[in-house]
mmCIF file of C-alpha atoms in Angstrom:
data_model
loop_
_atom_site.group_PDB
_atom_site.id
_atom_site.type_symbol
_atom_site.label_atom_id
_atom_site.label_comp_id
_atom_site.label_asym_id
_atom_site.label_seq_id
_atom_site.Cartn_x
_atom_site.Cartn_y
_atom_site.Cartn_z
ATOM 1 C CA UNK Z 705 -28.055 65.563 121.586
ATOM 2 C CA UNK Z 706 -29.321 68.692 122.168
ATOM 3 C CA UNK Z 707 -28.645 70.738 125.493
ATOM 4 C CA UNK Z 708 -31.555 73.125 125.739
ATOM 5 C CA UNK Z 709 -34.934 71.871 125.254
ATOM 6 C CA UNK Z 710 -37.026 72.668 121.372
ATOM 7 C CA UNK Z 711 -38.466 76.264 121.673
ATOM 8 C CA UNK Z 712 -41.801 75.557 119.784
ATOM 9 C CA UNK Z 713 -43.967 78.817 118.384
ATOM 10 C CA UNK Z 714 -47.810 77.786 117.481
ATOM 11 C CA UNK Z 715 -49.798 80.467 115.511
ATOM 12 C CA UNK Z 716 -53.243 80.771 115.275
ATOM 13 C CA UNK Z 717 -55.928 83.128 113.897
ATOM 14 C CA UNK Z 718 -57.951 82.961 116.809
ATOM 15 C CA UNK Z 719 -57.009 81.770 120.491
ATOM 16 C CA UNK Z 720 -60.424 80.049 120.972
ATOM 17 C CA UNK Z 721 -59.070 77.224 118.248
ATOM 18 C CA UNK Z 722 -56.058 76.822 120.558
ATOM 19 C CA UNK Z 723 -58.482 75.339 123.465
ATOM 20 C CA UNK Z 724 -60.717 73.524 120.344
ATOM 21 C CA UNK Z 725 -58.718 72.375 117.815
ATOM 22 C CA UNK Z 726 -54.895 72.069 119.451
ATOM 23 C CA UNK Z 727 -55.041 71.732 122.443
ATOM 24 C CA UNK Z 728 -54.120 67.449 122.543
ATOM 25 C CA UNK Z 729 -51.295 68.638 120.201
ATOM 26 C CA UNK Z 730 -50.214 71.096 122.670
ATOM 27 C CA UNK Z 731 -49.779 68.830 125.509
ATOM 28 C CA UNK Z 732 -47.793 66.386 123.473
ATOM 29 C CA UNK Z 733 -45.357 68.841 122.570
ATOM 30 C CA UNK Z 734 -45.061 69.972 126.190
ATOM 31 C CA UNK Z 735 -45.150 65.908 127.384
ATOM 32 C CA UNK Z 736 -42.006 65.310 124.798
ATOM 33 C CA UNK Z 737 -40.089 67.874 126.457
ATOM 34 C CA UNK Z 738 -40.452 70.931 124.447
ATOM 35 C CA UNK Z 739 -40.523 74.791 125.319
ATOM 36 C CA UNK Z 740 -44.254 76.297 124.137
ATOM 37 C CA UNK Z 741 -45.027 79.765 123.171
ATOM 38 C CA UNK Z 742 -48.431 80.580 121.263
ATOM 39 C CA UNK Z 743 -49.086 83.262 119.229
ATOM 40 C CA UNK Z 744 -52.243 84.534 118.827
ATOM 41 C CA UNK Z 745 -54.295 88.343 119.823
ATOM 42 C CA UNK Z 746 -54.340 88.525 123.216
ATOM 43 C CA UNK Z 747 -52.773 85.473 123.373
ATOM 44 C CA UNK Z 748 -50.425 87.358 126.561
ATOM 45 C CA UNK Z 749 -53.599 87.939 128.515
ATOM 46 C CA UNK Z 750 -54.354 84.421 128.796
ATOM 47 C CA UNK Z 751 -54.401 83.450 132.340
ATOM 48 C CA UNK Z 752 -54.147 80.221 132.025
ATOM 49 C CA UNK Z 753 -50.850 80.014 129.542
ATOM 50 C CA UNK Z 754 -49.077 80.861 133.052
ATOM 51 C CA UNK Z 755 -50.340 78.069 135.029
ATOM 52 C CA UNK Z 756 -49.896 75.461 132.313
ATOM 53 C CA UNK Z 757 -46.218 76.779 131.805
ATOM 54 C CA UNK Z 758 -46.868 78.593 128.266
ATOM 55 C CA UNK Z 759 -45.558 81.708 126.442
ATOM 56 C CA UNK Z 760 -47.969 83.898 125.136
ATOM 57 C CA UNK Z 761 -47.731 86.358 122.703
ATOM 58 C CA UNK Z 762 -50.048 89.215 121.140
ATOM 59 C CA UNK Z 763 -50.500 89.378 117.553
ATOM 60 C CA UNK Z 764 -52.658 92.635 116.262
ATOM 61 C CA UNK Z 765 -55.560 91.246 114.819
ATOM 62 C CA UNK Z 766 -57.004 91.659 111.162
ATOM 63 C CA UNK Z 767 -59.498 89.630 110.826
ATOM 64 C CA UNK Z 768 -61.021 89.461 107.278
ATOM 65 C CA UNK Z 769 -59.936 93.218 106.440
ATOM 66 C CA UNK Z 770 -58.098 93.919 102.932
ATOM 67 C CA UNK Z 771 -56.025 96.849 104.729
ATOM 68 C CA UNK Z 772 -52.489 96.795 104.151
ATOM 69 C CA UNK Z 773 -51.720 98.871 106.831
ATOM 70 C CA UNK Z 774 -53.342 96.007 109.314
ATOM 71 C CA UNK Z 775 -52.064 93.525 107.510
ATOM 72 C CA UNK Z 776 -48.624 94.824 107.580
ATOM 73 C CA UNK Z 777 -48.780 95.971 111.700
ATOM 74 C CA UNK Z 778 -49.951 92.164 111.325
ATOM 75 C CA UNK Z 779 -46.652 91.053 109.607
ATOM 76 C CA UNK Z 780 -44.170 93.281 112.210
ATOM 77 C CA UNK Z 781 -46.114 91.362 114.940
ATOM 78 C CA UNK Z 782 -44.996 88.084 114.041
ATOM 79 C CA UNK Z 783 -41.267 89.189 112.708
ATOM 80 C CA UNK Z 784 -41.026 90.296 116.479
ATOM 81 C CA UNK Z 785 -42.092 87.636 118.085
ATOM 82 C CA UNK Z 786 -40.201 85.266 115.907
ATOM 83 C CA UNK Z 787 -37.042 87.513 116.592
ATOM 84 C CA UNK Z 788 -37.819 87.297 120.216
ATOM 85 C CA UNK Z 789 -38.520 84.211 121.042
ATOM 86 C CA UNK Z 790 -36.372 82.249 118.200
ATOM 87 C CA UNK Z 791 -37.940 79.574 117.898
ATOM 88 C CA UNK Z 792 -36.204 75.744 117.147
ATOM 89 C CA UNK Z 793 -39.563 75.302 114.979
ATOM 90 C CA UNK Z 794 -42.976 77.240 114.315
ATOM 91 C CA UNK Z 795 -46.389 75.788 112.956
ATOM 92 C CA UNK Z 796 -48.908 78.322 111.732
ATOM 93 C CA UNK Z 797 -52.414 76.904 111.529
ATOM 94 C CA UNK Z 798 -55.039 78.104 108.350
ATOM 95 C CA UNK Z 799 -53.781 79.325 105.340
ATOM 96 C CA UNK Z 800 -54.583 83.143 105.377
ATOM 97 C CA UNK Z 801 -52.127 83.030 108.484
ATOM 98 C CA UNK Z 802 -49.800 80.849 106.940
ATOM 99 C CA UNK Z 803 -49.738 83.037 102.951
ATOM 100 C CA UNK Z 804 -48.737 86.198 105.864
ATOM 101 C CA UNK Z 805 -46.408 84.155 108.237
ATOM 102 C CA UNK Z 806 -44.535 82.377 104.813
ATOM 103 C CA UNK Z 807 -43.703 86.057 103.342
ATOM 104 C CA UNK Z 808 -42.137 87.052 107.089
ATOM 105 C CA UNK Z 809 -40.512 83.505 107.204
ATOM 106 C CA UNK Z 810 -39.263 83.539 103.773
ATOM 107 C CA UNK Z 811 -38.184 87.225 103.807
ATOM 108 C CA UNK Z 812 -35.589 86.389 106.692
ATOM 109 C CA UNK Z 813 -34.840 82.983 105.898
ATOM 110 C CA UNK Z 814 -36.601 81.260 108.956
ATOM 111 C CA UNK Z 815 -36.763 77.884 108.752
ATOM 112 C CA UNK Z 816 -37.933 75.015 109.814
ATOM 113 C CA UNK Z 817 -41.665 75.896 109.412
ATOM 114 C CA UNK Z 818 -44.678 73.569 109.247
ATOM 115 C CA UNK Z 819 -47.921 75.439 107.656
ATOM 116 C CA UNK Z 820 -51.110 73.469 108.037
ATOM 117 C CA UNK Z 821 -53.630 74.887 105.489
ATOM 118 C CA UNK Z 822 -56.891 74.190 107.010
ATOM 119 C CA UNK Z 823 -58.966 74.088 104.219
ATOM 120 C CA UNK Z 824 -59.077 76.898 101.356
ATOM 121 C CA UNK Z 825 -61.588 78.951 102.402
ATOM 122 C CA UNK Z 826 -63.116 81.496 100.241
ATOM 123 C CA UNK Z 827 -59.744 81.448 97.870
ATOM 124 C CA UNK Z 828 -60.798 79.604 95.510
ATOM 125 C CA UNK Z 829 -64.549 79.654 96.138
ATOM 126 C CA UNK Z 830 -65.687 83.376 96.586
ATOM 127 C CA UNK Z 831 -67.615 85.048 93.640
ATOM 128 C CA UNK Z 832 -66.796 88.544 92.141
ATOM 129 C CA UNK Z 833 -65.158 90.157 89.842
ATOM 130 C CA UNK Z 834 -63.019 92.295 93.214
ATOM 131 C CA UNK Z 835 -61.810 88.051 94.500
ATOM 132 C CA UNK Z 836 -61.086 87.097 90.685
ATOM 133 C CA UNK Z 837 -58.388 90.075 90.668
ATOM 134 C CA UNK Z 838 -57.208 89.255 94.641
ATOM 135 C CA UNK Z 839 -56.308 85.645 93.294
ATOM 136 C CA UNK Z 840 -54.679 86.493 90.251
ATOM 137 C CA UNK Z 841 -52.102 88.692 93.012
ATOM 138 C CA UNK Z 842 -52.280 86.436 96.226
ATOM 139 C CA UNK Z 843 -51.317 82.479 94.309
ATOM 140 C CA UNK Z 844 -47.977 83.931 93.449
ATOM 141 C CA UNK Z 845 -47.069 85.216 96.739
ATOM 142 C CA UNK Z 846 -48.282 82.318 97.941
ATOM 143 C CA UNK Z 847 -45.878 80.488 95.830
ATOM 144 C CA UNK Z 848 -43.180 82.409 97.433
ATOM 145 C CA UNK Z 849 -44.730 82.583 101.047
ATOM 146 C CA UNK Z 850 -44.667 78.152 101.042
ATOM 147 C CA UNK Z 851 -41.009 77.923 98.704
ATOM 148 C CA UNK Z 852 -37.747 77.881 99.796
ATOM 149 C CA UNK Z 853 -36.146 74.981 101.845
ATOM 150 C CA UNK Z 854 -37.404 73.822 105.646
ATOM 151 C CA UNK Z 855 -41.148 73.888 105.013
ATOM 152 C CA UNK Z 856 -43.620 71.449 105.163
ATOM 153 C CA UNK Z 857 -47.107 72.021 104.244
ATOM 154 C CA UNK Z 858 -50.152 70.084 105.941
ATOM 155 C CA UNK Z 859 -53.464 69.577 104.187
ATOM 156 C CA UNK Z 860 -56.462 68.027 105.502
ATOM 157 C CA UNK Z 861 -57.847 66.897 102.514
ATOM 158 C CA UNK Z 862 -56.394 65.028 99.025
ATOM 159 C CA UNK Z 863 -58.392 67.572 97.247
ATOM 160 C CA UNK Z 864 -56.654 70.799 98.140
ATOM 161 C CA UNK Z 865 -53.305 69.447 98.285
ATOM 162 C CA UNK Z 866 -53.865 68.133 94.608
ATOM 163 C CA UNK Z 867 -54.899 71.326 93.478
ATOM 164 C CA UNK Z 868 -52.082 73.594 95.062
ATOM 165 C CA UNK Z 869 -49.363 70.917 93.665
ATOM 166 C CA UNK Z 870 -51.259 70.898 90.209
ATOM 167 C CA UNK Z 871 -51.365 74.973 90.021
ATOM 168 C CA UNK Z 872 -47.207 74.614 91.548
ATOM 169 C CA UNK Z 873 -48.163 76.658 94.562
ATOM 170 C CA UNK Z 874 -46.252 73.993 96.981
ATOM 171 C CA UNK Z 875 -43.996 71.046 95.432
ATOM 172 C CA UNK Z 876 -45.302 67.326 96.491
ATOM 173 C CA UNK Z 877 -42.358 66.436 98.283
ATOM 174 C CA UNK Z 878 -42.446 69.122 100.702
ATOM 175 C CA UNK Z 879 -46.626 68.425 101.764
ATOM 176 C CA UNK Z 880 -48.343 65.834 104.225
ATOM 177 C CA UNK Z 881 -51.202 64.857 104.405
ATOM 178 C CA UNK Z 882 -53.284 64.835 108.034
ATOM 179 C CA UNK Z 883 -56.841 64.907 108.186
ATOM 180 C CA UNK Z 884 -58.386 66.887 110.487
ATOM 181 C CA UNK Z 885 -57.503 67.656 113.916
ATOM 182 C CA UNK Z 886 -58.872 65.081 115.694
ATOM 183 C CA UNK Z 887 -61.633 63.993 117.841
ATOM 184 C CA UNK Z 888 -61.254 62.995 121.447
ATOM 185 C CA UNK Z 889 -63.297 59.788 121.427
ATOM 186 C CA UNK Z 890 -63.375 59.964 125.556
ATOM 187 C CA UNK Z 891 -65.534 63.358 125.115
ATOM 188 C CA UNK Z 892 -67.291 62.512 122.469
ATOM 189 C CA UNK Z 893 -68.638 58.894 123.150
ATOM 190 C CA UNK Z 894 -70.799 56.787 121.497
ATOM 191 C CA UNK Z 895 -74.601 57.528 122.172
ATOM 192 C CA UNK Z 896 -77.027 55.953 119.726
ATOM 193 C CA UNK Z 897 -80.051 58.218 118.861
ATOM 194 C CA UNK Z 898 -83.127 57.601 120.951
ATOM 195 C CA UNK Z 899 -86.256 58.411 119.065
ATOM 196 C CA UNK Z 900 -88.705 60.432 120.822
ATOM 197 C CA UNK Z 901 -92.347 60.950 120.729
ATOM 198 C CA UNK Z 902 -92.091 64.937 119.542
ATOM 199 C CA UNK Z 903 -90.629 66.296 116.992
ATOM 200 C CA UNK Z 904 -86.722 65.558 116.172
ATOM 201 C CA UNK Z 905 -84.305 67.693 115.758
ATOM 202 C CA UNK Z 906 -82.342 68.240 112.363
ATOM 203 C CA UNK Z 907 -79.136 70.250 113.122
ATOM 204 C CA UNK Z 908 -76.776 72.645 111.502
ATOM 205 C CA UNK Z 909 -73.699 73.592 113.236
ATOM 206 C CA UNK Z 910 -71.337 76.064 111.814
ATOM 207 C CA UNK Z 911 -70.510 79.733 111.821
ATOM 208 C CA UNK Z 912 -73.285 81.383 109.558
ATOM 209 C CA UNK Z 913 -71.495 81.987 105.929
ATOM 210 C CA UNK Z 914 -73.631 81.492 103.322
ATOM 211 C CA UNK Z 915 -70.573 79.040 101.597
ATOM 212 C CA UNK Z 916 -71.415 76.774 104.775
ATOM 213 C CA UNK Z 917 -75.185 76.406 103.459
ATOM 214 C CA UNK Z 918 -76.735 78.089 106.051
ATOM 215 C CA UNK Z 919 -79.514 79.456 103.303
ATOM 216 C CA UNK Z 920 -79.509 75.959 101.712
ATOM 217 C CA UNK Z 921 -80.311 74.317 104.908
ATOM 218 C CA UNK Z 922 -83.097 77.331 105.870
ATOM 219 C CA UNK Z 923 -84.822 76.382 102.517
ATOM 220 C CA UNK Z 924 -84.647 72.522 102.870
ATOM 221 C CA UNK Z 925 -86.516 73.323 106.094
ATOM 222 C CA UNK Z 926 -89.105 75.948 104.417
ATOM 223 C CA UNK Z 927 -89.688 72.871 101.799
ATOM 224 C CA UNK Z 928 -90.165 70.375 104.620
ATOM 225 C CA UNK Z 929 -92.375 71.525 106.581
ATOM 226 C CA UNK Z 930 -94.666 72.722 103.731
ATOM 227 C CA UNK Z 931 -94.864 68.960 103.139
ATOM 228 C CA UNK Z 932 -95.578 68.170 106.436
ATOM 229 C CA UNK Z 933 -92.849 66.598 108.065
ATOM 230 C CA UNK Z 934 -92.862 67.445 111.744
ATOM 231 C CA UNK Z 935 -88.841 68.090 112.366
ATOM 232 C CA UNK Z 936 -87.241 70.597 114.435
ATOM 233 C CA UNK Z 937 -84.471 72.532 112.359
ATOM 234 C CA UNK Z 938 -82.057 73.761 115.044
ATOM 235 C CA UNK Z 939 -79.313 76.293 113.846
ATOM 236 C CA UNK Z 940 -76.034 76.115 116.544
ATOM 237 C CA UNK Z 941 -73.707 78.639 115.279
ATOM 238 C CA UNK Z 942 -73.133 82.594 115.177
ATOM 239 C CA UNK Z 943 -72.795 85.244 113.275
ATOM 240 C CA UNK Z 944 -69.665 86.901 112.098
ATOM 241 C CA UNK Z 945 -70.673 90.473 111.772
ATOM 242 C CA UNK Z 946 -66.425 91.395 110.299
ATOM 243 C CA UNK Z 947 -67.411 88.976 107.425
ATOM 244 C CA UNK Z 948 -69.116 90.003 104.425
ATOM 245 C CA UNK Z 949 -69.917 86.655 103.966
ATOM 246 C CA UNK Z 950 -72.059 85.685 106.900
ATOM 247 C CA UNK Z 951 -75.523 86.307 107.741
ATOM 248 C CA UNK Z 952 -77.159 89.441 109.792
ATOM 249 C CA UNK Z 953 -78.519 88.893 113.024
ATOM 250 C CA UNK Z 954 -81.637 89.876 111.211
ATOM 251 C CA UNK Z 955 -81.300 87.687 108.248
ATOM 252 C CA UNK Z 956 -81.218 84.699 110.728
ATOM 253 C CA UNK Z 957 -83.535 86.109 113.071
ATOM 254 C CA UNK Z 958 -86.278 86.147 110.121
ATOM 255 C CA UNK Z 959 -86.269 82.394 109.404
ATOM 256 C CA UNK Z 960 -86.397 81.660 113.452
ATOM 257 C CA UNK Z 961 -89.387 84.017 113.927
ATOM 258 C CA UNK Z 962 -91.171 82.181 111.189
ATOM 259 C CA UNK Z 963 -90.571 79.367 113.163
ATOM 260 C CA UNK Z 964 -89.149 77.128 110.013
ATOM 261 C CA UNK Z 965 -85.858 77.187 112.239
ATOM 262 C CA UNK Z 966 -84.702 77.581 115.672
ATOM 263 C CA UNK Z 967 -81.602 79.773 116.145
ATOM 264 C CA UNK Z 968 -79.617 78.620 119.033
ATOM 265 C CA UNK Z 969 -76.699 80.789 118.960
ATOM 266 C CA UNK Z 970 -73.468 79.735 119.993
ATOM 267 C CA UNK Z 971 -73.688 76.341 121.790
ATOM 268 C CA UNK Z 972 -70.527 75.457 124.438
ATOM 269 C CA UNK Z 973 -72.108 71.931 125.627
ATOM 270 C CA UNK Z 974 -71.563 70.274 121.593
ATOM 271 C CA UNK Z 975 -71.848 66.465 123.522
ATOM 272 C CA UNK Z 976 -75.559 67.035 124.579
ATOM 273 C CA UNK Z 977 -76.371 69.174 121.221
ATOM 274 C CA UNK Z 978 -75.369 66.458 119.813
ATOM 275 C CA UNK Z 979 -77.297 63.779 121.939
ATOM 276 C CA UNK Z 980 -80.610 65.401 121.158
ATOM 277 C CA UNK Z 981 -80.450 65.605 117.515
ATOM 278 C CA UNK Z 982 -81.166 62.778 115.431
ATOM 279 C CA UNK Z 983 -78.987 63.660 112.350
ATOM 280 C CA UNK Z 984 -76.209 66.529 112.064
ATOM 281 C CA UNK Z 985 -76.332 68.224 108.460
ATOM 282 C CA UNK Z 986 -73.920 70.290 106.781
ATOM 283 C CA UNK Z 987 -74.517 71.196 103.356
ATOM 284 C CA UNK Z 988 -71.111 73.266 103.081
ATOM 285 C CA UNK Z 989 -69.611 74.050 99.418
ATOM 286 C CA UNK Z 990 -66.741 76.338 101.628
ATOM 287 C CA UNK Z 991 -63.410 75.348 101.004
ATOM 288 C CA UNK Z 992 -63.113 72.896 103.861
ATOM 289 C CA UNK Z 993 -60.116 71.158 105.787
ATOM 290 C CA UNK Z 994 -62.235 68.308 107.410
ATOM 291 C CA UNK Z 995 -65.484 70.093 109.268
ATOM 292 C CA UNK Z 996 -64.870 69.217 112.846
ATOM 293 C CA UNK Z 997 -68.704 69.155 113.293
ATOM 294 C CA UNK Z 998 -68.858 66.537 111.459
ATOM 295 C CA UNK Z 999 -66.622 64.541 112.668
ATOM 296 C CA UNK Z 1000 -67.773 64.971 116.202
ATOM 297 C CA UNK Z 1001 -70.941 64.183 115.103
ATOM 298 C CA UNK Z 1002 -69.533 60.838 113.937
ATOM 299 C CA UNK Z 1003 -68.313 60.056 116.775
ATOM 300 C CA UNK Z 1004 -71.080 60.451 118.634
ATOM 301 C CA UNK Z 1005 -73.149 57.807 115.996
ATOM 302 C CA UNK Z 1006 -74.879 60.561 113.969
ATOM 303 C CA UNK Z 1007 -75.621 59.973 110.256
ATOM 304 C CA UNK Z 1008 -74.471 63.329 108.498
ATOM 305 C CA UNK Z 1009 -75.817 65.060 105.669
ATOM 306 C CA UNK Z 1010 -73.398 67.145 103.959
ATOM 307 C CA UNK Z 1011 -72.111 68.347 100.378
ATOM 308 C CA UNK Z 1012 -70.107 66.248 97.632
ATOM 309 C CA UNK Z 1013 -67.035 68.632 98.095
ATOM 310 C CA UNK Z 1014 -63.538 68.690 99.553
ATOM 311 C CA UNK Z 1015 -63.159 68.175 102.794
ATOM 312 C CA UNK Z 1016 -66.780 67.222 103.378
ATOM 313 C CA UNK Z 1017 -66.561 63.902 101.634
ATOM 314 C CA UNK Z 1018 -63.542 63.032 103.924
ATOM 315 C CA UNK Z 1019 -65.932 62.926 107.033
ATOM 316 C CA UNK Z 1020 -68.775 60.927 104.732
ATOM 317 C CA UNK Z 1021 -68.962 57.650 102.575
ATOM 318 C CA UNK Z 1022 -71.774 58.279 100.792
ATOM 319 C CA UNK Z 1023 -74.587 55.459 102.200
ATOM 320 C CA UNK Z 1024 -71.852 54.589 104.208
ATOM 321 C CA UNK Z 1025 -72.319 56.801 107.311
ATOM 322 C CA UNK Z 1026 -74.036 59.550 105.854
ATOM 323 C CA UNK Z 1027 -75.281 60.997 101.985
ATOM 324 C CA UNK Z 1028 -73.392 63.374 100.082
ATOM 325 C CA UNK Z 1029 -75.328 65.935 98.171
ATOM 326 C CA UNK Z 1030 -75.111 68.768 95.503
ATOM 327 C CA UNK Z 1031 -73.696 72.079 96.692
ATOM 328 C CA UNK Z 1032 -76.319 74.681 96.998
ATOM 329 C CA UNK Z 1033 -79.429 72.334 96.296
ATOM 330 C CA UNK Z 1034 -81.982 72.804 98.740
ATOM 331 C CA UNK Z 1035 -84.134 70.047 96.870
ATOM 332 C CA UNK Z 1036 -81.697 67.417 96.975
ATOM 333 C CA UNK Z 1037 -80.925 68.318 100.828
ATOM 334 C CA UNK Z 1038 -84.531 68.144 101.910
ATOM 335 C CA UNK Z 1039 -84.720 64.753 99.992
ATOM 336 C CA UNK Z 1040 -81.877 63.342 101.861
ATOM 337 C CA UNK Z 1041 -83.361 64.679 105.075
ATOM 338 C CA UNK Z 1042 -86.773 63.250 104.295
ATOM 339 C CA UNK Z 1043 -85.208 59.527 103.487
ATOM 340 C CA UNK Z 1044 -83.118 59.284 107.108
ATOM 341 C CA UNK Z 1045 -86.174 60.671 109.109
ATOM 342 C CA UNK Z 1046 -88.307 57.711 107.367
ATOM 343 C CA UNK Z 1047 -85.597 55.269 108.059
ATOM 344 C CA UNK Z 1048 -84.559 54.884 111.655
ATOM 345 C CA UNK Z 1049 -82.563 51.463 110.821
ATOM 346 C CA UNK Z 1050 -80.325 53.324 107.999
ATOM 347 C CA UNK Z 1051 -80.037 55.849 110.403
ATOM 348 C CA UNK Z 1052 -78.289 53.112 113.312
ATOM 349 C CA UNK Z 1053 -75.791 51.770 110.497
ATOM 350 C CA UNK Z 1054 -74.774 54.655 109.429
ATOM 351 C CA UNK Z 1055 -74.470 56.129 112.872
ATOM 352 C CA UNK Z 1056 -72.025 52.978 113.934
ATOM 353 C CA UNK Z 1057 -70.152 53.294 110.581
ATOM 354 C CA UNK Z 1058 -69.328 56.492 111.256
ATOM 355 C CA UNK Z 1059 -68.156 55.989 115.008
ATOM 356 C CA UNK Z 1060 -65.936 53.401 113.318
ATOM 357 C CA UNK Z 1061 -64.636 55.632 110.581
ATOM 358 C CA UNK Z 1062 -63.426 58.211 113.723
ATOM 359 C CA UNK Z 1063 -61.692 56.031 115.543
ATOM 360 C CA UNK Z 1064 -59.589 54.200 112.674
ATOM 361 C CA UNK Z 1065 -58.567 57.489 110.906
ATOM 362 C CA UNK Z 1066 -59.466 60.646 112.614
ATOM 363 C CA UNK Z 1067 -59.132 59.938 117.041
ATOM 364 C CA UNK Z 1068 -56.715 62.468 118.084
ATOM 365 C CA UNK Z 1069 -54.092 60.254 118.901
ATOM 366 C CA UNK Z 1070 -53.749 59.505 115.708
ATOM 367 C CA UNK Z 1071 -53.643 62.645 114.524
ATOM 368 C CA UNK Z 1072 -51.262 64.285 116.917
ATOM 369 C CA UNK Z 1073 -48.766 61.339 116.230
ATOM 370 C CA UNK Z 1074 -48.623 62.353 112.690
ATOM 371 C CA UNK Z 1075 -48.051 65.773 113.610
ATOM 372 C CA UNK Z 1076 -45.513 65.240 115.364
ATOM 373 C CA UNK Z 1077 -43.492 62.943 113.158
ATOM 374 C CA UNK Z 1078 -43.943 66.244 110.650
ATOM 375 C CA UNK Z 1079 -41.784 68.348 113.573
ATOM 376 C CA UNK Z 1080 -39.141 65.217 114.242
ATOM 377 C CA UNK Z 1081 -38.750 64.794 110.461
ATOM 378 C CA UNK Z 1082 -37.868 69.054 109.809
ATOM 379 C CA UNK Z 1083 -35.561 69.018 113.071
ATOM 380 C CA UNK Z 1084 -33.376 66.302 111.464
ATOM 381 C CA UNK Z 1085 -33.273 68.257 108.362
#
């Protein structure tokens, strides 16, 4: 038995996926007993980490910079907040914090740590002769970052866990598999679509990369309405002016003042978004964990539209609760969305299906228990 309660460190990229992503996980680790410090930037101005008995700490941010001098003042951050707070157990959530958090880790022999790679990102999909050379560097430190003993790697997918055990970047034994982060059925309930006499809304909800399909789903929309189909193609997402891979404000601003799209920006009420739209599409060739969206959007009884890729075909069954695509073909997405508007009974089946599919394998409950049989397993170790 232990005398002093587990001292837990979470780190995250960004804070705001702390309140969206982690935050059931977070209040089972607090309800089993356990001491909770977060590490995140500005993570030690949050108010509310006080109040809800939380640690926070400030990590300097990088953001998608190739700096070495960031991403080393990056590095010192979390060696001294590891060496202050020394923890019983950290988790680091996506893998670009995880490949910086392993080196630190594995440099000073910290252990037990639980990575949770969140999907691959651009790793693997980004084009360019400047991302070819960045690979052929980063997969062996990554090799290093994930080896050595007390580490347990958590993909959301069988796809990218398959392909980092097949290329030897992790070994199989020390991986689990968890998909997604969960959906809180309670604030997500089931509302079946009802049809109304305008126009119906087609949405896309995402940050604006062009790996997400933002440009795929703009097209699909130009294509149509040439053809006359009277849809509204709402865009809920922003930009991400630090990324070289998103769009401008005036590259999405074009398409809206056209009026083939509406650009809604950043929505906070995703429930009601939801509510209004008759289907949710996503035609994302990014290197996914499991889109959130999408599974919200299940829950809710949306059929989805997405891409035939990894972590996208974990949220659909094709003509199950939704159709799966080809990445980057605007002709095959505007077919799909053509064949659910005509179809308002395929639409209802789907819709339940894929309420049904979110609360047998991705309700939060589930997915926080699983988690946290990852932390009880590395403590006995």
């Amino acid at each position: 038995m232990r005398d002093n309660p587990v001292k837990f460190l979470m780190i995250l990229n960004e804070l705001a996926w702390f309140w969206s992503h982690r935050l059931p996980l977070a209040q089972a680790i607090q309800k089993q007993g356990w001491r909770l410090s977060v590490a995140a930037h500005d993570a030690d101005q949050e108010e509310f980490f006080e109040r809800a008995n939380v640690t926070g700490y400030d990590l300097p941010r990088f953001g998608h910079s190739l700096n070495i001098i960031s991403q080393l003042k990056f590095m010192f951050g979390v060696y001294k907040t590891i060496k202050k707070e020394q923890p019983d157990i950290i988790h680091v959530i996506t893998i670009r914090y995880a490949f910086f958090v392993g080196l630190v880790t594995r440099l000073i022999r910290y252990k037990p740590v639980t990575f949770t790679v969140a999907g691959l990102g651009s790793l693997y999909t980004a084009p360019g002769f400047k991302m070819k050379i960045l690979r052929l560097i980063v997969l062996p430190l990554l090799r290093f970052a994930f080896g050595g003993q007390g580490k347990t790697i958590i993909f959301q997918n069988p796809d990218d866990q398959k392909k980092m055990v097949d290329t030897r970047i992790v070994k199989k034994e020390n991986t689990a598999l968890i998909r997604g982060s969960g959906v809180d059925l309670d604030d997500f309930p089931f509302m079946p679509y009802e049809e109304v006499e305008g126009a119906p809304i087609i949405l896309f909800t995402s940050r604006l990369l062009l790996e997400k399909g933002i440009t795929d789903f703009i097209e699909a929309a130009r294509l149509l309405k040439k053809q006359g189909i009277k849809a509204r193609f709402v865009v809920a997402g922003n930009i991400y002016p630090d990324n070289a891979r998103s769009l401008t404000k005036a590259q999405i601003m074009k398409p809206h003042d056209e009026g083939v799209i509406e650009w809604m920006g950043q929505v906070d009420d995703m429930p009601a978004m939801l509510k209004s739209a008759m289907m949710v599409v996503l035609p994302s060739y990014y290197g996914e964990g499991v889109p959130k969206a999408l599974l919200e959007a299940a829950a809710i009884g949306r059929p989805i539209i997405t891409c035939d890729a990894p972590g996208c075909r974990e949220a659909v069954e094709h003509e199950v609760n939704g159709l799966l695509v080809a990445p980057q073909s605007p002709t095959d997405l505007a077919r799909a969305i053509e064949k659910l508007i005509e179809d308002p009974q395929k639409r209802y089946v789907y819709g339940a299906a894929g309420r049904q599919r979110v609360e047998e394998d991705f309700n939060t409950d589930h997915v926080v228990a699983q988690t946290m049989a990852v932390y009880d397993g590395l403590l006995k170790e």
